[in-house]
PDB file of C-alpha atoms in Angstrom:
ATOM      1  CA  MET J   1     -37.333  17.337 -90.786  1.00 64.00           C
ATOM      2  CA  THR J   2     -37.477  20.821 -92.339  1.00 77.00           C
ATOM      3  CA  GLU J   3     -38.945  22.313 -89.171  1.00 82.00           C
ATOM      4  CA  LEU J   4     -36.201  20.791 -87.039  1.00 85.00           C
ATOM      5  CA  ILE J   5     -33.514  22.172 -89.332  1.00 85.00           C
ATOM      6  CA  ASP J   6     -35.167  25.598 -89.322  1.00 85.00           C
ATOM      7  CA  ARG J   7     -35.141  25.613 -85.511  1.00 88.00           C
ATOM      8  CA  TYR J   8     -31.450  24.690 -85.514  1.00 88.00           C
ATOM      9  CA  VAL J   9     -30.592  27.367 -88.079  1.00 88.00           C
ATOM     10  CA  ALA J  10     -32.570  29.958 -86.102  1.00 90.00           C
ATOM     11  CA  ASP J  11     -30.596  29.145 -82.960  1.00 89.00           C
ATOM     12  CA  VAL J  12     -27.378  29.651 -84.926  1.00 88.00           C
ATOM     13  CA  VAL J  13     -28.161  32.898 -86.733  1.00 89.00           C
ATOM     14  CA  VAL J  14     -29.574  34.620 -83.640  1.00 88.00           C
ATOM     15  CA  LEU J  15     -26.015  34.559 -82.284  1.00 86.00           C
ATOM     16  CA  LEU J  16     -24.578  36.277 -85.376  1.00 86.00           C
ATOM     17  CA  PRO J  17     -24.391  39.977 -86.349  1.00 85.00           C
ATOM     18  CA  ARG J  18     -27.538  41.154 -88.134  1.00 86.00           C
ATOM     19  CA  ARG J  19     -25.788  41.712 -91.484  1.00 87.00           C
ATOM     20  CA  GLN J  20     -24.660  38.059 -91.671  1.00 88.00           C
ATOM     21  CA  ARG J  21     -27.869  36.331 -90.644  1.00 89.00           C
ATOM     22  CA  HIS J  22     -29.606  36.016 -94.008  1.00 89.00           C
ATOM     23  CA  ASP J  23     -26.586  34.706 -95.913  1.00 88.00           C
ATOM     24  CA  VAL J  24     -25.611  32.268 -93.177  1.00 88.00           C
ATOM     25  CA  ALA J  25     -29.181  31.023 -92.761  1.00 89.00           C
ATOM     26  CA  THR J  26     -29.474  30.322 -96.512  1.00 90.00           C
ATOM     27  CA  GLU J  27     -26.117  28.573 -96.681  1.00 90.00           C
ATOM     28  CA  LEU J  28     -26.559  26.564 -93.486  1.00 89.00           C
ATOM     29  CA  ARG J  29     -30.113  25.477 -94.317  1.00 88.00           C
ATOM     30  CA  ALA J  30     -29.025  24.207 -97.727  1.00 88.00           C
ATOM     31  CA  LEU J  31     -26.041  22.388 -96.253  1.00 87.00           C
ATOM     32  CA  LEU J  32     -28.055  20.671 -93.535  1.00 86.00           C
ATOM     33  CA  ALA J  33     -30.871  19.773 -95.906  1.00 85.00           C
ATOM     34  CA  GLU J  34     -28.381  18.126 -98.230  1.00 85.00           C
ATOM     35  CA  GLU J  35     -26.779  16.111 -95.413  1.00 82.00           C
ATOM     36  CA  ALA J  36     -30.148  15.214 -93.888  1.00 79.00           C
ATOM     37  CA  ASP J  37     -31.472  13.902 -97.204  1.00 80.00           C
ATOM     38  CA  GLY J  38     -31.740  10.177 -96.682  1.00 73.00           C
ATOM     39  CA  ALA J  39     -30.536  10.343 -93.067  1.00 70.00           C
ATOM     40  CA  ASP J  40     -32.397   8.108 -90.642  1.00 76.00           C
ATOM     41  CA  ASP J  41     -31.756  10.199 -87.540  1.00 82.00           C
ATOM     42  CA  VAL J  42     -31.803  13.952 -88.167  1.00 80.00           C
ATOM     43  CA  PRO J  43     -31.478  14.921 -84.460  1.00 84.00           C
ATOM     44  CA  GLU J  44     -28.291  12.827 -84.241  1.00 84.00           C
ATOM     45  CA  LEU J  45     -27.010  14.496 -87.417  1.00 83.00           C
ATOM     46  CA  LEU J  46     -27.558  17.921 -85.888  1.00 85.00           C
ATOM     47  CA  ARG J  47     -25.918  16.835 -82.631  1.00 87.00           C
ATOM     48  CA  ARG J  48     -22.797  15.723 -84.500  1.00 87.00           C
ATOM     49  CA  PHE J  49     -22.798  18.940 -86.513  1.00 87.00           C
ATOM     50  CA  GLY J  50     -22.255  20.859 -83.264  1.00 86.00           C
ATOM     51  CA  HIS J  51     -23.981  23.078 -80.749  1.00 89.00           C
ATOM     52  CA  PRO J  52     -25.480  26.221 -82.329  1.00 89.00           C
ATOM     53  CA  ALA J  53     -23.037  28.388 -80.363  1.00 87.00           C
ATOM     54  CA  GLU J  54     -20.098  26.418 -81.771  1.00 87.00           C
ATOM     55  CA  VAL J  55     -21.467  26.664 -85.303  1.00 87.00           C
ATOM     56  CA  ALA J  56     -22.016  30.419 -84.937  1.00 87.00           C
ATOM     57  CA  ALA J  57     -18.390  30.794 -83.843  1.00 84.00           C
ATOM     58  CA  ARG J  58     -17.304  29.243 -87.179  1.00 85.00           C
ATOM     59  CA  TYR J  59     -19.007  32.027 -89.087  1.00 84.00           C
ATOM     60  CA  ALA J  60     -18.028  34.983 -86.905  1.00 79.00           C
ATOM     61  CA  THR J  61     -15.470  35.532 -84.190  1.00 74.00           C
ATOM     62  CA  PRO J  62     -17.332  35.994 -80.900  1.00 71.00           C
ATOM     63  CA  VAL J  63     -16.919  39.413 -79.321  1.00 72.00           C
ATOM     64  CA  ALA J  64     -15.221  38.984 -75.960  1.00 77.00           C
ATOM     65  CA  LEU J  65     -15.404  41.844 -73.488  1.00 84.00           C
ATOM     66  CA  ILE J  66     -12.231  40.464 -71.915  1.00 87.00           C
ATOM     67  CA  ASP J  67      -9.617  38.889 -74.166  1.00 85.00           C
ATOM     68  CA  PRO J  68      -9.218  35.160 -73.429  1.00 83.00           C
ATOM     69  CA  VAL J  69      -5.493  35.712 -72.909  1.00 85.00           C
ATOM     70  CA  ASP J  70      -6.337  38.107 -70.052  1.00 90.00           C
ATOM     71  CA  THR J  71      -8.811  35.798 -68.301  1.00 91.00           C
ATOM     72  CA  ARG J  72      -6.301  34.272 -65.888  1.00 92.00           C
ATOM     73  CA  ARG J  73      -4.867  37.653 -64.935  1.00 93.00           C
ATOM     74  CA  PHE J  74      -8.353  39.114 -64.489  1.00 95.00           C
ATOM     75  CA  LEU J  75      -9.411  36.268 -62.199  1.00 95.00           C
ATOM     76  CA  THR J  76      -6.162  36.500 -60.226  1.00 94.00           C
ATOM     77  CA  LEU J  77      -6.580  40.235 -59.673  1.00 96.00           C
ATOM     78  CA  ALA J  78     -10.294  39.867 -58.927  1.00 97.00           C
ATOM     79  CA  VAL J  79      -9.807  37.163 -56.303  1.00 97.00           C
ATOM     80  CA  GLY J  80      -6.680  38.752 -54.849  1.00 96.00           C
ATOM     81  CA  GLY J  81      -8.211  42.229 -54.743  1.00 96.00           C
ATOM     82  CA  THR J  82     -11.382  40.933 -53.105  1.00 97.00           C
ATOM     83  CA  ALA J  83      -9.389  39.095 -50.449  1.00 96.00           C
ATOM     84  CA  LEU J  84      -7.178  42.144 -49.839  1.00 96.00           C
ATOM     85  CA  ILE J  85     -10.131  44.526 -49.450  1.00 97.00           C
ATOM     86  CA  GLN J  86     -11.891  42.201 -47.037  1.00 97.00           C
ATOM     87  CA  PHE J  87      -8.705  41.606 -45.076  1.00 96.00           C
ATOM     88  CA  GLY J  88      -8.141  45.368 -44.893  1.00 95.00           C
ATOM     89  CA  ALA J  89     -11.645  45.772 -43.488  1.00 96.00           C
ATOM     90  CA  ILE J  90     -10.902  43.104 -40.874  1.00 95.00           C
ATOM     91  CA  LEU J  91      -7.616  44.788 -39.918  1.00 94.00           C
ATOM     92  CA  GLY J  92      -9.386  48.115 -39.511  1.00 93.00           C
ATOM     93  CA  GLU J  93     -11.967  46.501 -37.254  1.00 93.00           C
ATOM     94  CA  LEU J  94      -9.312  44.720 -35.178  1.00 92.00           C
ATOM     95  CA  ALA J  95      -7.851  48.122 -34.327  1.00 89.00           C
ATOM     96  CA  GLU J  96     -11.129  49.171 -32.714  1.00 88.00           C
ATOM     97  CA  PRO J  97     -11.627  48.646 -28.960  1.00 83.00           C
ATOM     98  CA  GLU J  98     -15.132  47.308 -29.600  1.00 84.00           C
ATOM     99  CA  ARG J  99     -15.139  45.043 -32.636  1.00 85.00           C
ATOM    100  CA  ASP J 100     -17.767  43.685 -34.973  1.00 89.00           C
ATOM    101  CA  VAL J 101     -15.807  41.789 -37.634  1.00 91.00           C
ATOM    102  CA  PRO J 102     -18.861  40.321 -39.470  1.00 92.00           C
ATOM    103  CA  ALA J 103     -20.318  43.812 -39.817  1.00 93.00           C
ATOM    104  CA  ALA J 104     -16.996  45.129 -41.151  1.00 93.00           C
ATOM    105  CA  VAL J 105     -16.917  42.341 -43.743  1.00 94.00           C
ATOM    106  CA  ASP J 106     -20.479  43.135 -44.828  1.00 94.00           C
ATOM    107  CA  GLN J 107     -19.708  46.847 -45.114  1.00 94.00           C
ATOM    108  CA  ALA J 108     -16.700  46.092 -47.321  1.00 95.00           C
ATOM    109  CA  TRP J 109     -18.752  44.342 -50.030  1.00 96.00           C
ATOM    110  CA  PRO J 110     -19.791  47.595 -51.796  1.00 96.00           C
ATOM    111  CA  VAL J 111     -16.093  48.470 -52.063  1.00 97.00           C
ATOM    112  CA  VAL J 112     -15.396  44.993 -53.440  1.00 97.00           C
ATOM    113  CA  PHE J 113     -18.128  45.300 -56.061  1.00 97.00           C
ATOM    114  CA  GLY J 114     -16.861  48.743 -57.027  1.00 97.00           C
ATOM    115  CA  PHE J 115     -13.350  47.377 -57.398  1.00 97.00           C
ATOM    116  CA  LEU J 116     -14.564  44.455 -59.521  1.00 97.00           C
ATOM    117  CA  GLY J 117     -16.555  46.826 -61.727  1.00 96.00           C
ATOM    118  CA  LEU J 118     -13.546  49.079 -62.301  1.00 97.00           C
ATOM    119  CA  LEU J 119     -11.334  46.054 -62.922  1.00 97.00           C
ATOM    120  CA  PHE J 120     -13.772  44.653 -65.483  1.00 96.00           C
ATOM    121  CA  ALA J 121     -14.095  48.033 -67.198  1.00 96.00           C
ATOM    122  CA  GLY J 122     -10.315  48.357 -67.359  1.00 95.00           C
ATOM    123  CA  PHE J 123      -9.821  44.935 -68.932  1.00 94.00           C
ATOM    124  CA  ALA J 124     -12.706  45.519 -71.359  1.00 93.00           C
ATOM    125  CA  ALA J 125     -11.204  48.861 -72.421  1.00 93.00           C
ATOM    126  CA  ARG J 126      -7.846  47.174 -72.880  1.00 90.00           C
ATOM    127  CA  ALA J 127      -9.400  44.478 -75.091  1.00 89.00           C
ATOM    128  CA  TRP J 128     -11.227  47.109 -77.181  1.00 88.00           C
ATOM    129  CA  TYR J 129      -8.034  49.115 -77.611  1.00 88.00           C
ATOM    130  CA  ARG J 130      -6.100  46.030 -78.732  1.00 84.00           C
ATOM    131  CA  ARG J 131      -8.691  45.198 -81.373  1.00 81.00           C
ATOM    132  CA  HIS J 132      -8.774  48.726 -82.770  1.00 81.00           C
ATOM    133  CA  HIS J 133      -5.131  49.712 -82.268  1.00 82.00           C
ATOM    134  CA  PRO J 134      -2.880  46.646 -82.739  1.00 77.00           C
ATOM    135  CA  ALA J 135       0.428  47.354 -81.033  1.00 72.00           C
ATOM    136  CA  ARG J 136       3.862  46.119 -81.960  1.00 75.00           C
ATOM    137  CA  TRP J 137       5.557  43.891 -79.423  1.00 65.00           C
ATOM    138  CA  ARG J 138       8.212  45.607 -77.363  1.00 74.00           C
ATOM    139  CA  PRO J 139      10.702  43.505 -75.408  1.00 69.00           C
ATOM    140  CA  ARG J 140      10.769  43.986 -71.648  1.00 73.00           C
ATOM    141  CA  PRO J 141      13.523  43.106 -69.189  1.00 76.00           C
ATOM    142  CA  VAL J 142      13.589  39.395 -68.446  1.00 70.00           C
ATOM    143  CA  PRO J 143      13.000  38.575 -64.742  1.00 73.00           C
ATOM    144  CA  THR J 144      16.162  37.125 -63.199  1.00 77.00           C
ATOM    145  CA  ASP J 145      17.268  35.880 -59.799  1.00 80.00           C
ATOM    146  CA  ARG J 146      19.653  38.817 -59.384  1.00 85.00           C
ATOM    147  CA  VAL J 147      18.976  41.529 -56.810  1.00 87.00           C
ATOM    148  CA  ASN J 148      19.895  45.197 -56.692  1.00 89.00           C
ATOM    149  CA  ARG J 149      22.636  45.207 -54.064  1.00 90.00           C
ATOM    150  CA  ILE J 150      22.664  48.976 -53.641  1.00 92.00           C
ATOM    151  CA  GLY J 151      18.901  49.020 -53.231  1.00 90.00           C
ATOM    152  CA  ARG J 152      19.003  46.194 -50.695  1.00 91.00           C
ATOM    153  CA  LEU J 153      21.766  47.854 -48.661  1.00 92.00           C
ATOM    154  CA  ALA J 154      19.832  51.130 -48.703  1.00 93.00           C
ATOM    155  CA  ALA J 155      16.796  49.201 -47.457  1.00 92.00           C
ATOM    156  CA  VAL J 156      18.922  47.684 -44.673  1.00 94.00           C
ATOM    157  CA  VAL J 157      20.022  51.165 -43.526  1.00 94.00           C
ATOM    158  CA  PHE J 158      16.412  52.365 -43.611  1.00 94.00           C
ATOM    159  CA  TYR J 159      15.185  49.332 -41.648  1.00 94.00           C
ATOM    160  CA  LEU J 160      17.964  49.737 -39.066  1.00 95.00           C
ATOM    161  CA  MET J 161      17.096  53.387 -38.517  1.00 95.00           C
ATOM    162  CA  GLY J 162      13.410  52.530 -38.208  1.00 93.00           C
ATOM    163  CA  THR J 163      14.173  49.761 -35.737  1.00 95.00           C
ATOM    164  CA  VAL J 164      16.236  52.110 -33.572  1.00 94.00           C
ATOM    165  CA  VAL J 165      13.283  54.519 -33.490  1.00 94.00           C
ATOM    166  CA  LEU J 166      10.861  51.717 -32.626  1.00 93.00           C
ATOM    167  CA  LEU J 167      13.062  50.543 -29.768  1.00 94.00           C
ATOM    168  CA  ASP J 168      12.634  53.870 -27.967  1.00 93.00           C
ATOM    169  CA  PRO J 169      10.151  56.295 -29.577  1.00 94.00           C
ATOM    170  CA  PRO J 170      10.346  58.867 -26.739  1.00 94.00           C
ATOM    171  CA  GLY J 171      14.149  58.739 -26.912  1.00 92.00           C
ATOM    172  CA  ALA J 172      14.047  59.288 -30.692  1.00 92.00           C
ATOM    173  CA  LEU J 173      11.773  62.300 -30.202  1.00 92.00           C
ATOM    174  CA  ARG J 174      14.069  63.626 -27.491  1.00 92.00           C
ATOM    175  CA  PHE J 175      17.061  63.267 -29.847  1.00 90.00           C
ATOM    176  CA  VAL J 176      15.314  65.068 -32.709  1.00 90.00           C
ATOM    177  CA  THR J 177      13.939  67.913 -30.600  1.00 90.00           C
ATOM    178  CA  GLY J 178      16.871  68.219 -28.238  1.00 89.00           C
ATOM    179  CA  GLY J 179      14.545  67.475 -25.335  1.00 85.00           C
ATOM    180  CA  ARG J 180      12.466  70.572 -25.963  1.00 88.00           C
ATOM    181  CA  ALA J 181       9.179  68.786 -26.717  1.00 89.00           C
ATOM    182  CA  ALA J 182       6.350  68.917 -24.199  1.00 90.00           C
ATOM    183  CA  GLN J 183       6.083  66.046 -21.755  1.00 91.00           C
ATOM    184  CA  VAL J 184       2.725  65.078 -23.212  1.00 92.00           C
ATOM    185  CA  ALA J 185       4.455  64.283 -26.513  1.00 92.00           C
ATOM    186  CA  TYR J 186       6.825  61.835 -24.789  1.00 91.00           C
ATOM    187  CA  ASP J 187       3.941  60.271 -22.897  1.00 92.00           C
ATOM    188  CA  ALA J 188       2.027  59.770 -26.141  1.00 94.00           C
ATOM    189  CA  LEU J 189       4.885  57.606 -27.473  1.00 94.00           C
ATOM    190  CA  ALA J 190       5.085  55.291 -24.439  1.00 95.00           C
ATOM    191  CA  TYR J 191       4.487  51.604 -25.152  1.00 96.00           C
ATOM    192  CA  ASP J 192       1.775  49.669 -23.368  1.00 95.00           C
ATOM    193  CA  PRO J 193       3.308  47.316 -20.718  1.00 95.00           C
ATOM    194  CA  GLU J 194       1.326  44.324 -22.031  1.00 95.00           C
ATOM    195  CA  PHE J 195       2.730  44.913 -25.515  1.00 96.00           C
ATOM    196  CA  LEU J 196       6.281  44.990 -24.173  1.00 95.00           C
ATOM    197  CA  ARG J 197       5.748  41.725 -22.282  1.00 95.00           C
ATOM    198  CA  LEU J 198       5.237  39.418 -25.308  1.00 95.00           C
ATOM    199  CA  ARG J 199       4.090  40.937 -28.575  1.00 96.00           C
ATOM    200  CA  GLY J 200       6.860  43.531 -28.749  1.00 95.00           C
ATOM    201  CA  PRO J 201       9.787  41.106 -28.320  1.00 96.00           C
ATOM    202  CA  ILE J 202       8.367  38.639 -30.854  1.00 96.00           C
ATOM    203  CA  LEU J 203       7.845  41.398 -33.408  1.00 96.00           C
ATOM    204  CA  LEU J 204      11.351  42.724 -32.749  1.00 96.00           C
ATOM    205  CA  VAL J 205      12.891  39.290 -33.381  1.00 96.00           C
ATOM    206  CA  LEU J 206      11.114  39.050 -36.727  1.00 96.00           C
ATOM    207  CA  ILE J 207      12.176  42.568 -37.718  1.00 96.00           C
ATOM    208  CA  VAL J 208      15.823  41.860 -36.856  1.00 96.00           C
ATOM    209  CA  SER J 209      15.736  38.522 -38.677  1.00 96.00           C
ATOM    210  CA  GLY J 210      14.277  40.292 -41.692  1.00 95.00           C
ATOM    211  CA  ILE J 211      17.129  42.785 -41.671  1.00 95.00           C
ATOM    212  CA  ALA J 212      19.622  39.910 -41.441  1.00 95.00           C
ATOM    213  CA  PHE J 213      17.917  38.247 -44.420  1.00 95.00           C
ATOM    214  CA  GLU J 214      18.258  41.452 -46.460  1.00 93.00           C
ATOM    215  CA  VAL J 215      21.974  41.622 -45.583  1.00 94.00           C
ATOM    216  CA  VAL J 216      22.507  38.018 -46.732  1.00 93.00           C
ATOM    217  CA  LEU J 217      20.632  38.734 -49.955  1.00 92.00           C
ATOM    218  CA  ALA J 218      22.699  41.867 -50.621  1.00 92.00           C
ATOM    219  CA  VAL J 219      25.953  39.972 -50.036  1.00 92.00           C
ATOM    220  CA  LEU J 220      24.992  37.061 -52.298  1.00 91.00           C
ATOM    221  CA  GLY J 221      23.597  39.340 -54.970  1.00 90.00           C
ATOM    222  CA  ARG J 222      20.951  36.871 -56.102  1.00 88.00           C
ATOM    223  CA  TRP J 223      18.127  34.619 -54.962  1.00 87.00           C
ATOM    224  CA  ARG J 224      19.910  31.309 -54.399  1.00 86.00           C
ATOM    225  CA  GLY J 225      18.647  27.913 -53.294  1.00 85.00           C
ATOM    226  CA  HIS J 226      15.779  28.143 -50.851  1.00 89.00           C
ATOM    227  CA  LEU J 227      16.101  31.891 -50.282  1.00 91.00           C
ATOM    228  CA  PRO J 228      12.915  32.719 -52.259  1.00 90.00           C
ATOM    229  CA  ALA J 229      10.891  30.287 -50.136  1.00 91.00           C
ATOM    230  CA  VAL J 230      12.509  31.558 -46.935  1.00 93.00           C
ATOM    231  CA  GLY J 231      11.759  35.159 -47.877  1.00 93.00           C
ATOM    232  CA  LEU J 232       8.151  34.331 -48.712  1.00 94.00           C
ATOM    233  CA  VAL J 233       7.588  32.419 -45.470  1.00 95.00           C
ATOM    234  CA  HIS J 234       9.239  35.144 -43.398  1.00 96.00           C
ATOM    235  CA  GLY J 235       7.138  37.827 -45.081  1.00 95.00           C
ATOM    236  CA  LEU J 236       3.908  35.936 -44.443  1.00 96.00           C
ATOM    237  CA  LEU J 237       4.956  35.233 -40.857  1.00 96.00           C
ATOM    238  CA  ILE J 238       5.670  38.867 -40.065  1.00 96.00           C
ATOM    239  CA  CYS J 239       2.325  39.859 -41.632  1.00 96.00           C
ATOM    240  CA  ALA J 240       0.583  37.287 -39.432  1.00 97.00           C
ATOM    241  CA  VAL J 241       2.380  38.503 -36.303  1.00 97.00           C
ATOM    242  CA  MET J 242       1.590  42.134 -37.089  1.00 97.00           C
ATOM    243  CA  THR J 243      -2.071  41.177 -37.498  1.00 96.00           C
ATOM    244  CA  TRP J 244      -1.901  39.484 -34.090  1.00 96.00           C
ATOM    245  CA  VAL J 245      -0.253  42.575 -32.598  1.00 96.00           C
ATOM    246  CA  ILE J 246      -2.987  44.829 -33.971  1.00 95.00           C
ATOM    247  CA  GLY J 247      -5.809  42.630 -32.721  1.00 93.00           C
ATOM    248  CA  SER J 248      -4.464  41.651 -29.311  1.00 93.00           C
ATOM    249  CA  GLY J 249      -4.627  44.913 -27.423  1.00 93.00           C
ATOM    250  CA  PRO J 250      -3.035  48.356 -27.204  1.00 95.00           C
ATOM    251  CA  VAL J 251       0.463  48.995 -28.522  1.00 95.00           C
ATOM    252  CA  PHE J 252       0.788  52.514 -27.094  1.00 96.00           C
ATOM    253  CA  THR J 253      -0.779  53.829 -23.912  1.00 94.00           C
ATOM    254  CA  ALA J 254      -2.212  56.894 -25.687  1.00 94.00           C
ATOM    255  CA  ALA J 255      -5.341  55.984 -27.657  1.00 93.00           C
ATOM    256  CA  THR J 256      -4.635  58.411 -30.521  1.00 93.00           C
ATOM    257  CA  THR J 257      -1.077  57.181 -31.006  1.00 95.00           C
ATOM    258  CA  ASP J 258      -2.191  53.580 -30.697  1.00 95.00           C
ATOM    259  CA  ARG J 259      -4.828  53.961 -33.413  1.00 94.00           C
ATOM    260  CA  ALA J 260      -2.440  55.774 -35.733  1.00 94.00           C
ATOM    261  CA  ALA J 261       0.219  53.082 -35.248  1.00 95.00           C
ATOM    262  CA  LYS J 262      -2.293  50.313 -35.948  1.00 95.00           C
ATOM    263  CA  ASP J 263      -3.555  52.069 -39.080  1.00 94.00           C
ATOM    264  CA  TRP J 264      -0.014  52.376 -40.392  1.00 95.00           C
ATOM    265  CA  GLY J 265       0.627  48.766 -39.437  1.00 95.00           C
ATOM    266  CA  ALA J 266      -2.426  47.666 -41.420  1.00 96.00           C
ATOM    267  CA  LEU J 267      -1.186  49.572 -44.478  1.00 96.00           C
ATOM    268  CA  ILE J 268       2.231  47.960 -44.118  1.00 95.00           C
ATOM    269  CA  ILE J 269       0.637  44.510 -43.937  1.00 97.00           C
ATOM    270  CA  LEU J 270      -1.463  45.069 -47.059  1.00 96.00           C
ATOM    271  CA  GLY J 271       1.470  46.558 -48.962  1.00 96.00           C
ATOM    272  CA  SER J 272       3.700  43.663 -47.891  1.00 95.00           C
ATOM    273  CA  LEU J 273       1.174  41.100 -49.100  1.00 96.00           C
ATOM    274  CA  ILE J 274       1.029  42.797 -52.503  1.00 95.00           C
ATOM    275  CA  GLY J 275       4.825  42.894 -52.645  1.00 94.00           C
ATOM    276  CA  LEU J 276       5.087  39.204 -51.740  1.00 94.00           C
ATOM    277  CA  ALA J 277       2.608  38.298 -54.488  1.00 94.00           C
ATOM    278  CA  VAL J 278       4.561  40.299 -57.085  1.00 91.00           C
ATOM    279  CA  GLN J 279       7.846  38.791 -55.903  1.00 88.00           C
ATOM    280  CA  ALA J 280       6.462  35.250 -56.063  1.00 88.00           C
ATOM    281  CA  ARG J 281       5.251  35.841 -59.632  1.00 86.00           C
ATOM    282  CA  ARG J 282       8.599  37.255 -60.742  1.00 83.00           C
ATOM    283  CA  MET J 283      10.523  34.365 -59.215  1.00 82.00           C
ATOM    284  CA  SER J 284       8.164  31.874 -60.838  1.00 81.00           C
ATOM    285  CA  VAL J 285       8.862  33.404 -64.270  1.00 76.00           C
ATOM    286  CA  ALA J 286      12.600  33.483 -63.543  1.00 74.00           C
ATOM    287  CA  ARG J 287      12.599  29.788 -62.606  1.00 75.00           C
ATOM    288  CA  ALA J 288      10.691  28.913 -65.763  1.00 71.00           C
ATOM    289  CA  LEU J 289      13.363  30.662 -67.879  1.00 67.00           C
ATOM    290  CA  SER J 290      16.325  29.159 -66.046  1.00 67.00           C
TER     291      SER J 290
END
């Protein structure tokens, strides 16, 4: 019986800081010996007393590299960041004339591991700072369903101007330069005929519908009814269509312009996905408080 208790106590104290081990071992051994005196089934007694890790936690607060309260956020950022990095690698490969998507995914893993390491280090540093420098709570603005009308209208103007440029890039260049640019510059901004046949019109419809959605949102001044869901679906749809546009052939006839446009398109897709995730989180909090 004594040997069994000693094994149990050893498994407990090995999980404790060195300075506590002797005192805890003496106290725990005496307590268990007293309870085991006259007991018919010592192993069952120890089982009911708790796992050594649970018992050790009663004597000393376990040191967590990441605060338990941050676990959900850490996992969300880890999974989301991993998916975003891999998707960015896929988008970059889709822009290439000769593609090897599996190889691009494999090559992105070192970046993923680096990101996860930095993320872990950041959360660990945050936990350490909290334990050593307790901060007073400071109230932050409560998320609401209201929107910034001026900001939305400014975005509408920006989107309209961008759409006008996209409708006729050579014409926009001719307007800016007064027609003094070299012919090669106009040729570099010519769309590929295959893009204009199907992908271009579909993308244009989604862009125009997005502008109309922003106008409605600015007029209403808040996210009402199903507008959050509509905005989320539209955002995901335009990201999917842009991915299809990037991977389905040239957009511009000039290879340099085409690659630059696809690179910018990939950045817009990734940025939009991050924005949609942040917006969905804010709206979820707002609904919980309503």
